[in-house]
Structure formats: C-alpha cells, structure tokens
C-alpha cells in the first residue's frame, strides 16, 4: 500500500480529495464575493469586485491554453529532443536553452521538475537553469497575453522578451562561473512519457495538476491585486510611484509575494496603472522567475542551499535587466 502510494506521488498524481479542493476553490471565493456584496454596495466594494473578476476572466483563457500546451509537451515530446538541440559547449548551450523557451511553452510549476530531469539525463545544469527561467517567461502564450493586456504597446512585449531572455542567459552563465555541484541535491523525479503508460493519461494528469495549482494562484493574485488597487491609500502609493527606483523594487517584491502564473501576470501588471512602465515590466520579469511557490519547488527539488542562492541572484539580475532594458525601450 505504501509502495503504491509512493509510486503515485512520484508520477505527479493529484491529491486523493482533489475534487473537493476544486469545488472549494470555485465556491469559497464566490461566497466571499457574495457576502462582501451583501455587506455593502459602496463604490470601493464594487470597484474591488470589478477589478477581481476582470483580471480573472481576462487571464483564464491564457492560463487554460498554457497549461494544456505544457501538459502536451510533457506527455508527447521526448526529452532527448531537448538534449539534441543543445550545443555540447556549455557556454553556447546556455543561450540556446534560453532561446528554446520562446518556442516551448511551459508554466512555472512544470519548469522545475523538467530542469531536474534534464540535468539527470546529461544536460549541463547551466543550460537547464536557463531553460527553467526562460520557458515560463517568454513562451508564445505569455507574449500573446502581454500584447492583449497592453494593447497598442508593442514596446512592452519586446521589453519583456528581451529582459526575461537576458536574465535567463545571464543566470546560466553565472552558474557556469560561480555555481557549485554541492549546492545541488538532484531528486529522482520523472517527467515526460513513461514506458507502459498511456500518453493521454499522462497529458490529463499533467494538465489537471498544472491548472489546479496555477488556477488557485490566479484567483488569489486577482483578489490581492483588487485589494491592492482599492484598499491601499493613494498617499502610500505616491511614496513609490513618485520615485521610479522605489516603484521598480516595490513591484518586483510584490511579484515574489503574489506568485501569479506567468500566463496571467500581464493582466495584473496592466491593472497597476499608477506605476511607471518600467516598474510594471519588472513585475512581469521577476514573477515567472522568482516567487514563493517557485522557491519552495526549487528547495524541494534541488535543495535549500541552491534555492536561496539561485533565487536571490535571479531577483537581482531580473531587476537590473528590467531597469536597463525598460529604461531604453519604454
């Protein structure tokens, strides 16, 4: 019994009571909204409901598409494809792995186990980490969502692409120079197709896992964004919005705390209209690379020593790239 349970956990199976968790995730926010609506029809409450529902409804189709594509790649694309497309020289493999994120959609929840599996099959860690950072940040679904969230502003899409790619490549090269193997604690985790298993079942399990996890963070992020927009006094926001570098640091830190899925974060960034464009760019660059759920996933997969160092360095590099590229393009 214990062996079967362990095997089920190792294959990424959902919790036993996941239908109840799904129903709770669907019912609890709606109940809270209903109670708040009954509590009062004040303009602030109506504005909160409007912002929360608008962000959720706008982002949900992209979240659905992104998790479906991620599950399909996990089930149907052999991992040897990733190895064959990388140069043997690590210095060149890092930027190639970073660029591969443009054409290979994935979400943050899937990027960590995929990177662990790639390392276990011979891919240099620097290249695996570049792919880990770039795939959820610059894939077509994310860039399309960004273009729709910022209509008529192609410079924001280009700035996100360049800043995210620069961060991923820089972190890969930094690992080549300063990374140590003793910081890694590779875990035995399998992603992709397993012999004797149905690919469609693997797709279904992967899609359900990613969508349930990311969907919960989307709802929480939308509620947090609505609360932030409505509840925080403008005098407090003026402290950050009036100083560009403070605004960049504030929204970068907010991205870490909110842990919003990359397929949805552009809509949250677009709703933060009081902040300058560079600060909102930093929010979109930092979020897919450093947030609370990613730090936890990295610590569980590679060890706490790696997660602390890698996340801190990624945050600094992402903020720097956002400021430099955003300052030039926006």
Short mmCIF file of C-alpha atoms in Angstrom, two decimals:
data_model
loop_
_atom_site.label_atom_id
_atom_site.label_comp_id
_atom_site.label_asym_id
_atom_site.label_seq_id
_atom_site.Cartn_x
_atom_site.Cartn_y
_atom_site.Cartn_z
CA UNK A 1 0.00 0.00 0.00
CA UNK A 2 2.77 2.43 0.96
CA UNK A 3 4.75 1.49 -2.15
CA UNK A 4 1.73 2.13 -4.37
CA UNK A 5 1.11 5.45 -2.68
CA UNK A 6 4.76 6.45 -3.10
CA UNK A 7 4.62 5.46 -6.76
CA UNK A 8 1.50 7.56 -7.25
CA UNK A 9 3.17 10.57 -5.65
CA UNK A 10 6.27 10.08 -7.79
CA UNK A 11 4.23 10.24 -11.00
CA UNK A 12 2.72 13.59 -10.05
CA UNK A 13 -0.72 12.18 -9.16
CA UNK A 14 -3.25 14.59 -7.74
CA UNK A 15 -4.24 14.51 -4.06
CA UNK A 16 -6.91 11.95 -3.20
CA UNK A 17 -9.51 14.60 -2.44
CA UNK A 18 -8.70 16.93 -5.33
CA UNK A 19 -12.38 17.19 -6.48
CA UNK A 20 -13.28 18.63 -3.07
CA UNK A 21 -10.36 21.03 -3.32
CA UNK A 22 -11.53 22.11 -6.77
CA UNK A 23 -15.09 22.67 -5.55
CA UNK A 24 -13.76 24.64 -2.61
CA UNK A 25 -11.61 26.78 -4.87
CA UNK A 26 -14.66 27.51 -7.02
CA UNK A 27 -17.16 28.09 -4.20
CA UNK A 28 -15.20 29.88 -1.48
CA UNK A 29 -14.16 32.97 -3.49
CA UNK A 30 -17.69 33.30 -4.89
CA UNK A 31 -19.20 33.02 -1.41
CA UNK A 32 -16.85 35.67 -0.12
CA UNK A 33 -17.73 37.95 -3.02
CA UNK A 34 -21.44 37.41 -2.32
CA UNK A 35 -21.04 38.20 1.38
CA UNK A 36 -18.99 41.27 0.61
CA UNK A 37 -21.62 42.36 -1.90
CA UNK A 38 -24.38 41.92 0.69
CA UNK A 39 -22.26 43.75 3.24
CA UNK A 40 -22.41 46.92 1.21
CA UNK A 41 -22.66 48.42 -2.21
CA UNK A 42 -20.07 51.07 -1.51
CA UNK A 43 -18.11 52.24 -4.56
CA UNK A 44 -14.94 50.70 -3.15
CA UNK A 45 -16.58 47.26 -2.86
CA UNK A 46 -17.97 47.48 -6.38
CA UNK A 47 -14.58 48.53 -7.70
CA UNK A 48 -12.95 45.58 -5.90
CA UNK A 49 -15.39 43.11 -7.46
CA UNK A 50 -14.94 44.62 -10.90
CA UNK A 51 -11.13 44.51 -10.81
CA UNK A 52 -11.01 41.00 -9.37
CA UNK A 53 -13.46 39.50 -11.86
CA UNK A 54 -11.98 41.38 -14.81
CA UNK A 55 -8.46 40.14 -14.11
CA UNK A 56 -9.65 36.55 -13.61
CA UNK A 57 -11.86 36.43 -16.71
CA UNK A 58 -9.22 38.02 -18.94
CA UNK A 59 -6.44 35.73 -17.78
CA UNK A 60 -8.31 32.42 -17.54
CA UNK A 61 -8.24 31.51 -21.28
CA UNK A 62 -4.48 32.02 -21.42
CA UNK A 63 -3.98 30.01 -18.25
CA UNK A 64 -6.07 27.19 -19.75
CA UNK A 65 -4.14 27.24 -23.03
CA UNK A 66 -0.76 27.46 -21.33
CA UNK A 67 -1.33 24.53 -19.00
CA UNK A 68 -2.76 22.43 -21.86
CA UNK A 69 0.32 23.08 -24.00
CA UNK A 70 2.59 22.36 -21.06
CA UNK A 71 0.85 19.03 -20.41
CA UNK A 72 1.05 18.09 -24.11
CA UNK A 73 4.78 18.79 -24.26
CA UNK A 74 5.35 16.84 -21.07
CA UNK A 75 3.48 13.79 -22.41
CA UNK A 76 4.25 13.76 -26.13
CA UNK A 77 7.68 15.40 -26.66
CA UNK A 78 10.62 13.07 -25.86
CA UNK A 79 13.23 14.58 -23.58
CA UNK A 80 16.02 13.59 -25.97
CA UNK A 81 14.77 16.38 -28.22
CA UNK A 82 15.94 18.93 -25.67
CA UNK A 83 19.41 17.38 -25.45
CA UNK A 84 19.93 17.09 -29.21
CA UNK A 85 19.13 20.73 -29.85
CA UNK A 86 21.77 21.98 -27.38
CA UNK A 87 25.44 22.53 -28.35
CA UNK A 88 27.99 20.47 -26.48
CA UNK A 89 29.89 23.53 -25.25
CA UNK A 90 28.16 24.81 -22.10
CA UNK A 91 28.95 28.43 -22.94
CA UNK A 92 26.92 28.12 -26.14
CA UNK A 93 24.31 25.76 -24.71
CA UNK A 94 23.11 28.40 -22.24
CA UNK A 95 21.81 30.97 -24.76
CA UNK A 96 20.37 28.22 -26.97
CA UNK A 97 18.47 26.82 -23.99
CA UNK A 98 17.27 30.31 -23.15
CA UNK A 99 16.00 30.92 -26.68
CA UNK A 100 14.31 27.49 -26.65
CA UNK A 101 11.89 28.90 -24.09
CA UNK A 102 10.41 31.10 -26.82
CA UNK A 103 9.02 28.15 -28.76
CA UNK A 104 8.41 25.67 -25.94
CA UNK A 105 5.52 26.80 -23.74
CA UNK A 106 5.54 25.82 -20.10
CA UNK A 107 4.48 27.15 -16.74
CA UNK A 108 6.48 27.71 -13.58
CA UNK A 109 5.05 24.63 -11.90
CA UNK A 110 6.41 22.38 -14.66
CA UNK A 111 9.75 24.11 -15.28
CA UNK A 112 11.45 22.94 -12.09
CA UNK A 113 10.86 19.18 -12.47
CA UNK A 114 11.68 19.42 -16.20
CA UNK A 115 15.01 21.10 -15.40
CA UNK A 116 15.76 18.42 -12.80
CA UNK A 117 15.02 15.69 -15.33
CA UNK A 118 17.21 17.34 -17.98
CA UNK A 119 20.12 17.53 -15.55
CA UNK A 120 19.64 13.89 -14.62
CA UNK A 121 19.89 12.93 -18.30
CA UNK A 122 23.14 14.73 -19.01
CA UNK A 123 22.18 18.32 -19.85
CA UNK A 124 24.58 20.82 -18.27
CA UNK A 125 22.94 22.47 -15.24
CA UNK A 126 23.63 25.97 -16.56
CA UNK A 127 21.60 25.27 -19.71
CA UNK A 128 18.83 23.56 -17.73
CA UNK A 129 18.57 26.58 -15.43
CA UNK A 130 18.45 28.99 -18.40
CA UNK A 131 15.56 26.97 -19.82
CA UNK A 132 13.92 26.82 -16.37
CA UNK A 133 13.84 30.63 -16.24
CA UNK A 134 13.01 31.39 -19.85
CA UNK A 135 10.29 28.83 -20.67
CA UNK A 136 7.59 30.26 -18.38
CA UNK A 137 8.62 33.86 -19.08
CA UNK A 138 8.86 34.27 -22.86
CA UNK A 139 6.80 31.50 -24.45
CA UNK A 140 4.20 32.43 -27.11
CA UNK A 141 1.23 32.19 -24.75
CA UNK A 142 2.80 34.64 -22.30
CA UNK A 143 3.85 37.08 -25.02
CA UNK A 144 0.39 36.96 -26.60
CA UNK A 145 -1.24 37.59 -23.24
CA UNK A 146 1.11 40.52 -22.70
CA UNK A 147 0.20 42.01 -26.08
CA UNK A 148 -3.52 41.78 -25.25
CA UNK A 149 -3.05 43.16 -21.73
CA UNK A 150 -1.10 46.12 -23.15
CA UNK A 151 -2.93 46.89 -26.43
CA UNK A 152 -1.17 49.27 -28.77
CA UNK A 153 2.07 48.95 -26.80
CA UNK A 154 4.37 46.52 -28.63
CA UNK A 155 7.37 48.02 -26.85
CA UNK A 156 6.18 46.40 -23.61
CA UNK A 157 6.06 42.96 -25.27
CA UNK A 158 9.55 43.43 -26.74
CA UNK A 159 10.92 44.72 -23.44
CA UNK A 160 9.52 41.69 -21.60
CA UNK A 161 11.02 39.31 -24.14
CA UNK A 162 14.48 40.90 -24.08
CA UNK A 163 14.65 41.46 -20.31
CA UNK A 164 13.48 37.93 -19.50
CA UNK A 165 15.82 36.33 -22.04
CA UNK A 166 18.75 38.42 -20.82
CA UNK A 167 18.05 37.36 -17.24
CA UNK A 168 17.85 33.66 -18.13
CA UNK A 169 21.08 33.71 -20.14
CA UNK A 170 22.92 35.80 -17.54
CA UNK A 171 21.91 33.39 -14.77
CA UNK A 172 23.09 30.41 -16.84
CA UNK A 173 26.47 32.00 -17.40
CA UNK A 174 26.71 33.00 -13.74
CA UNK A 175 26.13 29.38 -12.80
CA UNK A 176 28.92 28.31 -15.14
CA UNK A 177 31.27 30.74 -13.39
CA UNK A 178 30.23 30.53 -9.76
CA UNK A 179 27.91 27.51 -9.39
CA UNK A 180 28.98 24.52 -7.31
CA UNK A 181 27.76 20.97 -7.67
CA UNK A 182 27.50 20.56 -3.90
CA UNK A 183 24.70 23.14 -3.87
CA UNK A 184 22.53 20.77 -5.89
CA UNK A 185 20.57 17.90 -4.45
CA UNK A 186 19.05 16.26 -7.52
CA UNK A 187 15.83 14.46 -6.73
CA UNK A 188 14.63 11.36 -8.55
CA UNK A 189 11.65 12.78 -10.39
CA UNK A 190 10.32 11.72 -13.77
CA UNK A 191 8.73 13.98 -16.31
CA UNK A 192 7.57 13.07 -19.77
CA UNK A 193 6.35 9.75 -21.08
CA UNK A 194 6.92 6.53 -19.12
CA UNK A 195 7.03 3.21 -20.91
CA UNK A 196 3.82 1.25 -20.48
CA UNK A 197 1.72 4.29 -19.61
CA UNK A 198 -0.88 5.99 -21.77
CA UNK A 199 0.34 9.30 -23.14
CA UNK A 200 -3.20 10.69 -22.97
CA UNK A 201 -3.46 9.74 -19.30
CA UNK A 202 -0.13 11.46 -18.66
CA UNK A 203 -1.37 14.52 -20.51
CA UNK A 204 -4.59 14.56 -18.47
CA UNK A 205 -2.77 14.21 -15.14
CA UNK A 206 -0.21 16.88 -16.04
CA UNK A 207 -2.85 19.28 -17.29
CA UNK A 208 -5.05 18.82 -14.21
CA UNK A 209 -2.09 19.26 -11.87
CA UNK A 210 -0.83 22.45 -13.53
CA UNK A 211 -4.27 24.00 -13.99
CA UNK A 212 -5.45 23.37 -10.43
CA UNK A 213 -2.25 24.72 -8.93
CA UNK A 214 -1.91 27.72 -11.22
CA UNK A 215 -5.66 28.46 -11.15
CA UNK A 216 -5.64 28.78 -7.39
CA UNK A 217 -2.74 31.22 -7.51
CA UNK A 218 -4.53 33.18 -10.25
CA UNK A 219 -7.64 33.67 -8.12
CA UNK A 220 -5.59 34.67 -5.09
CA UNK A 221 -3.49 37.00 -7.22
CA UNK A 222 -6.57 38.65 -8.71
CA UNK A 223 -8.05 39.17 -5.24
CA UNK A 224 -4.75 40.57 -3.97
CA UNK A 225 -4.45 42.89 -6.97
CA UNK A 226 -8.01 44.14 -6.48
CA UNK A 227 -7.39 44.71 -2.78
CA UNK A 228 -4.15 46.49 -3.58
CA UNK A 229 -5.81 48.76 -6.16
CA UNK A 230 -8.80 49.62 -3.98
CA UNK A 231 -7.58 49.34 -0.39
CA UNK A 232 -4.14 50.94 -0.41
CA UNK A 233 -4.38 54.71 0.13
CA UNK A 234 -3.12 56.83 -2.74
CA UNK A 235 -0.85 58.68 -0.34
CA UNK A 236 1.02 55.43 0.33
CA UNK A 237 1.25 54.61 -3.37
CA UNK A 238 2.58 58.10 -4.06
CA UNK A 239 5.63 57.20 -1.96
CA UNK A 240 6.54 54.53 -4.52
CA UNK A 241 5.02 55.86 -7.73
CA UNK A 242 6.78 59.18 -7.36
CA UNK A 243 10.22 57.58 -7.20
CA UNK A 244 11.00 55.30 -10.16
CA UNK A 245 13.58 53.08 -8.46
CA UNK A 246 11.33 52.58 -5.43
CA UNK A 247 8.44 51.67 -7.74
CA UNK A 248 10.59 49.07 -9.52
CA UNK A 249 11.70 47.45 -6.26
CA UNK A 250 8.18 47.53 -4.82
CA UNK A 251 6.51 45.79 -7.75
CA UNK A 252 9.38 43.30 -8.06
CA UNK A 253 8.91 42.34 -4.41
CA UNK A 254 5.12 42.22 -4.92
CA UNK A 255 5.61 39.74 -7.79
CA UNK A 256 7.51 37.44 -5.44
CA UNK A 257 4.73 37.55 -2.86
CA UNK A 258 1.72 37.21 -5.19
CA UNK A 259 3.14 34.19 -7.08
CA UNK A 260 0.82 34.69 -10.05
CA UNK A 261 1.08 32.33 -13.03
CA UNK A 262 3.03 33.79 -15.95
CA UNK A 263 0.06 33.32 -18.30
CA UNK A 264 -1.91 35.77 -16.14
CA UNK A 265 0.56 38.23 -14.63
CA UNK A 266 0.40 40.67 -17.57
CA UNK A 267 -3.24 41.43 -16.79
CA UNK A 268 -2.35 42.16 -13.17
CA UNK A 269 0.52 44.38 -14.27
CA UNK A 270 -1.76 46.25 -16.66
CA UNK A 271 -4.18 46.93 -13.81
CA UNK A 272 -1.46 48.67 -11.76
CA UNK A 273 -1.93 51.88 -13.69
CA UNK A 274 -0.43 54.13 -11.04
CA UNK A 275 3.07 52.74 -11.54
CA UNK A 276 5.52 53.63 -14.30
CA UNK A 277 6.00 51.21 -17.22
CA UNK A 278 9.47 50.10 -16.08
CA UNK A 279 8.10 49.04 -12.69
CA UNK A 280 5.32 47.03 -14.32
CA UNK A 281 7.91 45.43 -16.59
CA UNK A 282 9.90 44.39 -13.53
CA UNK A 283 6.75 42.81 -12.10
CA UNK A 284 6.36 40.66 -15.24
CA UNK A 285 10.04 39.73 -15.48
CA UNK A 286 10.57 38.82 -11.82
CA UNK A 287 7.28 36.95 -11.27
CA UNK A 288 7.84 33.93 -13.57
CA UNK A 289 11.40 33.51 -12.26
CA UNK A 290 11.24 34.23 -8.53
CA UNK A 291 8.15 33.77 -6.38
CA UNK A 292 7.20 31.91 -3.23
CA UNK A 293 5.92 28.77 -4.94
CA UNK A 294 9.00 28.56 -7.18
CA UNK A 295 11.37 28.95 -4.24
CA UNK A 296 9.55 26.12 -2.47
CA UNK A 297 9.68 23.93 -5.59
CA UNK A 298 13.38 24.61 -6.09
CA UNK A 299 14.16 23.86 -2.45
CA UNK A 300 12.30 20.57 -2.62
CA UNK A 301 13.93 19.55 -5.89
CA UNK A 302 17.50 20.85 -5.72
CA UNK A 303 17.91 21.63 -2.02
CA UNK A 304 17.63 24.72 0.16
CA UNK A 305 21.23 25.80 -0.42
CA UNK A 306 20.55 26.09 -4.15
CA UNK A 307 17.13 27.72 -3.82
CA UNK A 308 18.33 30.51 -1.53
CA UNK A 309 21.35 31.43 -3.64
CA UNK A 310 19.72 30.99 -7.03
CA UNK A 311 16.52 32.87 -6.18
CA UNK A 312 18.36 35.80 -4.61
CA UNK A 313 20.73 36.12 -7.57
CA UNK A 314 17.86 35.80 -10.07
CA UNK A 315 15.92 38.57 -8.33
CA UNK A 316 18.86 40.97 -8.55
CA UNK A 317 19.63 40.14 -12.18
CA UNK A 318 15.96 40.35 -13.21
CA UNK A 319 15.51 43.77 -11.61
CA UNK A 320 18.71 45.04 -13.22
CA UNK A 321 17.74 43.76 -16.69
CA UNK A 322 14.24 45.21 -16.34
CA UNK A 323 15.59 48.62 -15.36
CA UNK A 324 18.18 48.73 -18.15
CA UNK A 325 16.04 47.38 -21.00
CA UNK A 326 12.83 49.03 -19.81
CA UNK A 327 14.60 52.36 -19.43
CA UNK A 328 15.79 52.11 -23.03
CA UNK A 329 12.55 50.92 -24.67
CA UNK A 330 9.67 52.24 -22.53
#
